[in-house]
Coordinates of C-alpha atoms and ligand atoms in Angstrom, one line a residue:
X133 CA 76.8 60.7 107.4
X134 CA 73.2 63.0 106.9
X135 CA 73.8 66.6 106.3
X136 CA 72.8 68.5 109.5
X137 CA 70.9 71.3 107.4
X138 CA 69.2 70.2 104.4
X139 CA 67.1 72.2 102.4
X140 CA 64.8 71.8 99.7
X141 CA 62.8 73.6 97.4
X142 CA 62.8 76.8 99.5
X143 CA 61.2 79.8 98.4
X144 CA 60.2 83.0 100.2
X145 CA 57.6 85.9 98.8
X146 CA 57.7 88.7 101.2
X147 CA 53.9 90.3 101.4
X148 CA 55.3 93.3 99.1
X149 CA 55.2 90.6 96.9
X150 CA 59.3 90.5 96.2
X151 CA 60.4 87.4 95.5
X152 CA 63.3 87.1 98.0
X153 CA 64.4 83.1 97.9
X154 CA 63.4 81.1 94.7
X155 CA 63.3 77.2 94.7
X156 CA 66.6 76.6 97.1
X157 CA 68.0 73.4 97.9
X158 CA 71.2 72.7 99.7
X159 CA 72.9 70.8 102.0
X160 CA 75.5 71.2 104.6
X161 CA 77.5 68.5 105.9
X162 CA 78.1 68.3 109.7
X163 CA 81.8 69.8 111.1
X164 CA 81.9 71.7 107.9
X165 CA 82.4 75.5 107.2
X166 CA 79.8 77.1 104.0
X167 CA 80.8 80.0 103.1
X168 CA 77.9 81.5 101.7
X169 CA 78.4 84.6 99.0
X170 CA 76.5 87.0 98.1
X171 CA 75.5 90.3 97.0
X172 CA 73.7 93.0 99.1
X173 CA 69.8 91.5 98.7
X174 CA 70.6 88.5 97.4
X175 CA 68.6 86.9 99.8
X176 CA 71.5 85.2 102.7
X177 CA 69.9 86.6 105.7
X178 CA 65.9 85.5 104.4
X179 CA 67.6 82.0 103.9
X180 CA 69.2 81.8 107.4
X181 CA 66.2 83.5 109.4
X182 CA 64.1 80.5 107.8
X183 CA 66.7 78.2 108.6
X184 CA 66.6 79.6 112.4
X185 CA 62.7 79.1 112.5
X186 CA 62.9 83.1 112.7
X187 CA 61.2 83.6 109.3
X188 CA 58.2 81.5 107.6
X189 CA 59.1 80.2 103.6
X190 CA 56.5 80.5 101.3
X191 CA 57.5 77.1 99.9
X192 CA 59.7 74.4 100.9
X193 CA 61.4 72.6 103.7
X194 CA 64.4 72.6 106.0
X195 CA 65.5 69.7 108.3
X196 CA 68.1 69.9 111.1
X197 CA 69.5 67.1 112.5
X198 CA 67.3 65.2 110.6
X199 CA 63.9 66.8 112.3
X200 CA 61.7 68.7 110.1
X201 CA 61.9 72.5 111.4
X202 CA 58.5 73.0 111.8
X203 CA 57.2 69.8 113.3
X204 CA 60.2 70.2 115.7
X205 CA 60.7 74.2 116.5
X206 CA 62.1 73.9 119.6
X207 CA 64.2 70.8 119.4
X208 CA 65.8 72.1 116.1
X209 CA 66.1 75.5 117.0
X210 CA 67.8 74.7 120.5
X211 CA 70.5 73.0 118.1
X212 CA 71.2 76.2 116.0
X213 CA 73.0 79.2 117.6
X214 CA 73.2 82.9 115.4
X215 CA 75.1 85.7 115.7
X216 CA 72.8 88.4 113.8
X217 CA 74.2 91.1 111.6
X218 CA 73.2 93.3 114.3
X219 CA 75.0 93.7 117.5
X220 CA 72.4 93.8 120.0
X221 CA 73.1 93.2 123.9
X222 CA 71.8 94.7 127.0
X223 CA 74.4 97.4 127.3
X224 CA 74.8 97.6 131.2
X225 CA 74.3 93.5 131.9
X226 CA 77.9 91.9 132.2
X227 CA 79.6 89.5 129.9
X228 CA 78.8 86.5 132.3
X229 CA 75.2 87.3 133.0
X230 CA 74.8 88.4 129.0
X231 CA 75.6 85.0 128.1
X232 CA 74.3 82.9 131.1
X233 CA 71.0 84.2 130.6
X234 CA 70.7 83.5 127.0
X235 CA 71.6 79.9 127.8
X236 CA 68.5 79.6 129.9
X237 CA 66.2 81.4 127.3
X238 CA 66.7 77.6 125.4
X239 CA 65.3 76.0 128.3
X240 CA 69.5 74.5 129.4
X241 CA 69.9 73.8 133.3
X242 CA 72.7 76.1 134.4
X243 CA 76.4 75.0 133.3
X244 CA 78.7 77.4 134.8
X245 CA 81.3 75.2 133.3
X246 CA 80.6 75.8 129.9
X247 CA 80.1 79.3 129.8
X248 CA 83.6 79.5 131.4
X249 CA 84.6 77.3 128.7
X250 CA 83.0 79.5 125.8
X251 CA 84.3 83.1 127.3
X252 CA 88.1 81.4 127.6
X253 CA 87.7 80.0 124.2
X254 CA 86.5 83.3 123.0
X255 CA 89.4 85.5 124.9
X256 CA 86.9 87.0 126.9
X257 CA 87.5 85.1 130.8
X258 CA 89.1 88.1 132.0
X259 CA 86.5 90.7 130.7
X260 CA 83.1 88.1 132.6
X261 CA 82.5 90.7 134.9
X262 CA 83.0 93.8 132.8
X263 CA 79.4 95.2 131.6
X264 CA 78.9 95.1 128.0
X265 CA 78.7 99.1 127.5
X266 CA 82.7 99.1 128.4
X267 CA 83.8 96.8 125.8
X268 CA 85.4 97.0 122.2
X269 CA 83.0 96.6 119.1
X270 CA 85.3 93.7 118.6
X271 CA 84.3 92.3 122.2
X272 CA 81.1 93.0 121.9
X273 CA 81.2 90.9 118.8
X274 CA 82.9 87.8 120.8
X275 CA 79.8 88.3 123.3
X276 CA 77.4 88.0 120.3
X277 CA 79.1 84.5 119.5
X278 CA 79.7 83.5 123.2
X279 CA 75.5 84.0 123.8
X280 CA 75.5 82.3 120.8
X281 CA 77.0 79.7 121.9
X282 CA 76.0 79.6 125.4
X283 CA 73.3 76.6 125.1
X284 CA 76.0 73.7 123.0
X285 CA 74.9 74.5 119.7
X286 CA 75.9 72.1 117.4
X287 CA 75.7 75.1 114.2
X288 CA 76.4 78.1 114.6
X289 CA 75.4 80.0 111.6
X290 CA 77.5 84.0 111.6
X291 CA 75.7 86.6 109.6
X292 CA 78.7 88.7 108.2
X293 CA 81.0 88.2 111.0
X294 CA 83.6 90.8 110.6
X295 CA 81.2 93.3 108.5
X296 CA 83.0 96.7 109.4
X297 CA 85.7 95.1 111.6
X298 CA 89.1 96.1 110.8
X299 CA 91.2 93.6 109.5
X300 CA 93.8 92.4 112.6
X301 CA 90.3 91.6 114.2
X302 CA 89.0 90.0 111.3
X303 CA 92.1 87.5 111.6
X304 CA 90.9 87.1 115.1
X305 CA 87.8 86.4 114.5
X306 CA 88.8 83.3 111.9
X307 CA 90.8 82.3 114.1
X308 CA 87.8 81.8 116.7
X309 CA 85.4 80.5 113.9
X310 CA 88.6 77.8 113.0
X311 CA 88.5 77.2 116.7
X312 CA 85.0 76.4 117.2
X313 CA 85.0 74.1 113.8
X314 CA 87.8 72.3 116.2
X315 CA 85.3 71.2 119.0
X316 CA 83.0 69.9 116.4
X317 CA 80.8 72.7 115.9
X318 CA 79.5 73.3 112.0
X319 CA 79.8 77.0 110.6
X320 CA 77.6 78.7 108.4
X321 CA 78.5 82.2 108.0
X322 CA 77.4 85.0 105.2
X323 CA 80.0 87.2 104.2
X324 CA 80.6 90.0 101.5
X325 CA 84.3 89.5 102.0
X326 CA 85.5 87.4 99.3
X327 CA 88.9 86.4 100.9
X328 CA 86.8 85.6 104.2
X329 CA 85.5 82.9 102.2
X330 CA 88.7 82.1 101.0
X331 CA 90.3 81.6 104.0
X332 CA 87.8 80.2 106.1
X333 CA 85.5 77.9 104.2
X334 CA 85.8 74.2 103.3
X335 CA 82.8 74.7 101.0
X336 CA 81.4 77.9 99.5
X337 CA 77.8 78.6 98.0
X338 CA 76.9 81.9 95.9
X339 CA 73.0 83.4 96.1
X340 CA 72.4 85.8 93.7
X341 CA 68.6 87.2 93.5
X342 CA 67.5 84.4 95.8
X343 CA 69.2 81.8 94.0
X344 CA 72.0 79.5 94.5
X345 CA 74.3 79.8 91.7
X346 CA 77.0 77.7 92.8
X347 CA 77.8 75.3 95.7
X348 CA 81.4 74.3 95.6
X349 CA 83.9 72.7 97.4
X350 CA 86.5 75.4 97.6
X351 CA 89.9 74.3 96.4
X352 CA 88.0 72.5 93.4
X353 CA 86.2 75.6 92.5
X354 CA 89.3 77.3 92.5
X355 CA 90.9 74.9 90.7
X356 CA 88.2 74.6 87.8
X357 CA 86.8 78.0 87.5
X358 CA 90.6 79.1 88.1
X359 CA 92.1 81.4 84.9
X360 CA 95.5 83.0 85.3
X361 CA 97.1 86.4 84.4
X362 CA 100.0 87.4 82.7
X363 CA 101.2 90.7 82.7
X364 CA 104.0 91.9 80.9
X365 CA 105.7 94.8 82.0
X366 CA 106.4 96.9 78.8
X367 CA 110.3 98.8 78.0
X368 CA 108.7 101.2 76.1
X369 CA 105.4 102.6 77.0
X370 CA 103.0 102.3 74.3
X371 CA 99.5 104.9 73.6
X372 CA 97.4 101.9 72.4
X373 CA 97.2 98.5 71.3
X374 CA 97.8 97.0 67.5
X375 CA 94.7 96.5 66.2
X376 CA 96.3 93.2 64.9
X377 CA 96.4 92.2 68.3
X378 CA 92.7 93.0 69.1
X379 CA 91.8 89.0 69.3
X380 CA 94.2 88.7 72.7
X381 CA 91.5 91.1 74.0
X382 CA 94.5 92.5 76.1
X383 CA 94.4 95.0 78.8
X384 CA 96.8 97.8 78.6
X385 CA 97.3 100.0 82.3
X386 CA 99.9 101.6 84.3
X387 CA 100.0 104.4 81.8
X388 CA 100.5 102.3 79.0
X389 CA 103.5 100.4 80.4
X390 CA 101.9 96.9 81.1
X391 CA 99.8 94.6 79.4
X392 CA 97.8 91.8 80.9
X393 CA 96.6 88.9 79.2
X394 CA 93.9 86.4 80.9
X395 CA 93.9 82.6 80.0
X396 CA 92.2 79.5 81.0
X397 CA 94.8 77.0 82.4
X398 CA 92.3 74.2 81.7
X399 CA 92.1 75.4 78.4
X400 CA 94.1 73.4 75.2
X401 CA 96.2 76.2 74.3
X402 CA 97.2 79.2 77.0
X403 CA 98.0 81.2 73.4
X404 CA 101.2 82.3 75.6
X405 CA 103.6 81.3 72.8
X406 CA 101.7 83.3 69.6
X407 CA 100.7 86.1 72.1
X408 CA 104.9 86.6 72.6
X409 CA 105.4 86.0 68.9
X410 CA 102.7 88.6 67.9
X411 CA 104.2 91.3 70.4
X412 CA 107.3 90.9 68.9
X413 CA 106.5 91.4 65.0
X414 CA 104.0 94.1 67.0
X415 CA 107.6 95.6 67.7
X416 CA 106.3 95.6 71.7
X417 CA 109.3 94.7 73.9
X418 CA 108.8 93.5 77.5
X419 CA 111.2 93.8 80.3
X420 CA 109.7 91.6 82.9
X421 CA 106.8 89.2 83.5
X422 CA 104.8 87.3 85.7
X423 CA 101.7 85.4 86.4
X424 CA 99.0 85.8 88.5
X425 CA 96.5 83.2 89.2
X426 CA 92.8 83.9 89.7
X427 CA 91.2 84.9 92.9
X428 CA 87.9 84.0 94.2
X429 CA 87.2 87.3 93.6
X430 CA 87.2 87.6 90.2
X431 CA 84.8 84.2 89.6
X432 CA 82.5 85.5 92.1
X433 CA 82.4 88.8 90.0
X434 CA 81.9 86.8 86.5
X435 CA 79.3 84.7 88.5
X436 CA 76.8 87.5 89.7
X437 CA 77.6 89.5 86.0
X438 CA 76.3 86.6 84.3
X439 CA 72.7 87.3 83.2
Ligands
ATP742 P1 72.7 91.9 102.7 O1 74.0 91.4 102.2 O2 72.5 93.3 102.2 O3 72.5 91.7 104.2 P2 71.0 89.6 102.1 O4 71.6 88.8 101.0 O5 71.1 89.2 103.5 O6 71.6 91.1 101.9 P3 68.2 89.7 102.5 O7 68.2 90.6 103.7 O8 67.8 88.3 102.7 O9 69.5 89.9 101.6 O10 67.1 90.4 101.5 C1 66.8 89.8 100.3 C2 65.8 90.7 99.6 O11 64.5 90.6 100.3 C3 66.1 92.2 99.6 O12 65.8 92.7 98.3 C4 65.3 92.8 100.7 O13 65.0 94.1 100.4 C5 64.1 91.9 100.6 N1 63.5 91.8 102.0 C6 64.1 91.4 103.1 N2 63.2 91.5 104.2 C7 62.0 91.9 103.7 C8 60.8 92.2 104.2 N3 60.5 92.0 105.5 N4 59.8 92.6 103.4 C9 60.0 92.8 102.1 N5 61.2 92.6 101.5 C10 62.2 92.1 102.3

């Protein structure tokens, strides 16, 4: 099947003259949810604000559902719904009339039926008549997706859904994004959250100073990129580490009662076995020890360090 979103050779100098998005290509498969990581500045919300027809590239181009974004504003922009980083709603409108309204700003014949359908799917039926100044920041965020929604969007792209949301909401939240992937409805969302990402995506791209680093499926990226820990948990607490043991680059923490050792699992030789054997002519007992493997975290961290 053709991606939904495909982009190619995006770039994007604001007027200052900072280069924001540099040569971008990507594409994102329909029913799919990208994940896509990235530092403060890295350039996510230039990239989705194009994408939205919101924003003009300096270079490049972007198709939606096959139609070239420019040639065909309105027809490819009445197929994208956002939810901006920024809450903003009239404040004494109610829920229903919030998101009614916004359905008719894309030029959609009234479906009472489907706004119902959006504000039960989004918990938010028994708050339609409540005005938008009464509700939860986490409500008001469920608005922001339900007008976001309101006009049968077939992506909806989130720009840091849960940014400053605490985290029983998050969960909720995922579990309305999951949801919505259900009913056939492709996700794009931006997220500083690393274990968002990991939770939520089926794919994950990172931007780093307007560049795509990485676009991975997630389990495989977890799987290659994936190093483990093991961390011994020491008998005797020890002030520093042999220097005959500098070549294990170990870690030593917990005041000098644990060590941790990093290793590739893809690599021929874990060095487990002379690591254990070199600890013990060190005279360095362990009590315990375990293994920890890798979280996205940590390769998303080695991926912006790189320079
Ligand atoms: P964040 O995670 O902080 O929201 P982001 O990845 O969404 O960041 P963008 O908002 O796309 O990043 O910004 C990318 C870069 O472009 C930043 O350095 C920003 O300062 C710059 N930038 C954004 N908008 C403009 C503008 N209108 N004029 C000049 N520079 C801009």
């Amino acid at each position: 099947m053709p991606p939904i979103i495909s982009v190619s050779g995006l770039s994007k100098t604001y007027g200052s003259g900072f280069k924001a998005l540099d040569d971008i290509s990507l594409e994102i498969q329909r029913g799919e949810i990208f994940a896509l990581l990235g530092p403060n500045g890295a350039g996510k919300t230039t990239l989705i604000s194009i994408i939205c027809g919101i924003t003009n590239p300096t270079a490049g181009t972007v198709t939606v559902g096959g139609h070239d974004i420019f040639k065909s504003w309105r027809a490819t922009r009445s197929m994208i719904g956002l939810v901006p980083q920024e809450l903003h709603t009239d404040a004494f409108e109610t829920v229903w009339a919030t998101v009614s309204f916004s359905r008719g700003l894309f030029g959609k014949p009234k479906n009472p039926a489907h706004i119902e359908k959006v504000l039960k799917d989004l918990s938010l039926w028994d708050k339609k008549d409540a005005r938008i100044v009464t509700l939860s920041g986490g409500m008001k965020r469920r608005v922001m997706i339900a007008k976001a929604l309101s006009h049968e969007p077939q992506v909806l792209f989130l720009d840091e859904p849960t940014a400053g949301v605490d985290v029983e909401l998050r969960k909720g939240m995922w579990e309305v994004v999951r949801t919505l992937q259900a009913a056939g409805v492709t996700i794009i969302l931006t997220t500083h959250y690393i274990e968002e990402a990991e939770e939520m995506a089926d794919r994950i791209g990172v931007i780093n100073k307007g560049q795509i680093i990485l676009v991975e499926d997630k389990a495989a990226l977890m799987r290659k990129l994936g190093r483990k820990r093991l961390k011994l948990h020491l008998q005797h607490r020890i002030d520093a580490l042999p220097p005959d043991l500098a070549a294990y680059k170990l870690e030593l923490s917990d005041g000098g009662c644990e060590l941790t050792y990093n290793y590739d699992t893809k690599g021929e030789r874990t060095g487990i076995t002379s690591l254990l054997s070199d600890l013990r002519s060190a005279g360095i007992r362990f009590s315990d020890l375990d293994t920890v493997n890798s979280s996205l975290e940590d390769i998303f961290v080695s991926l912006v360090r790189a320079p």
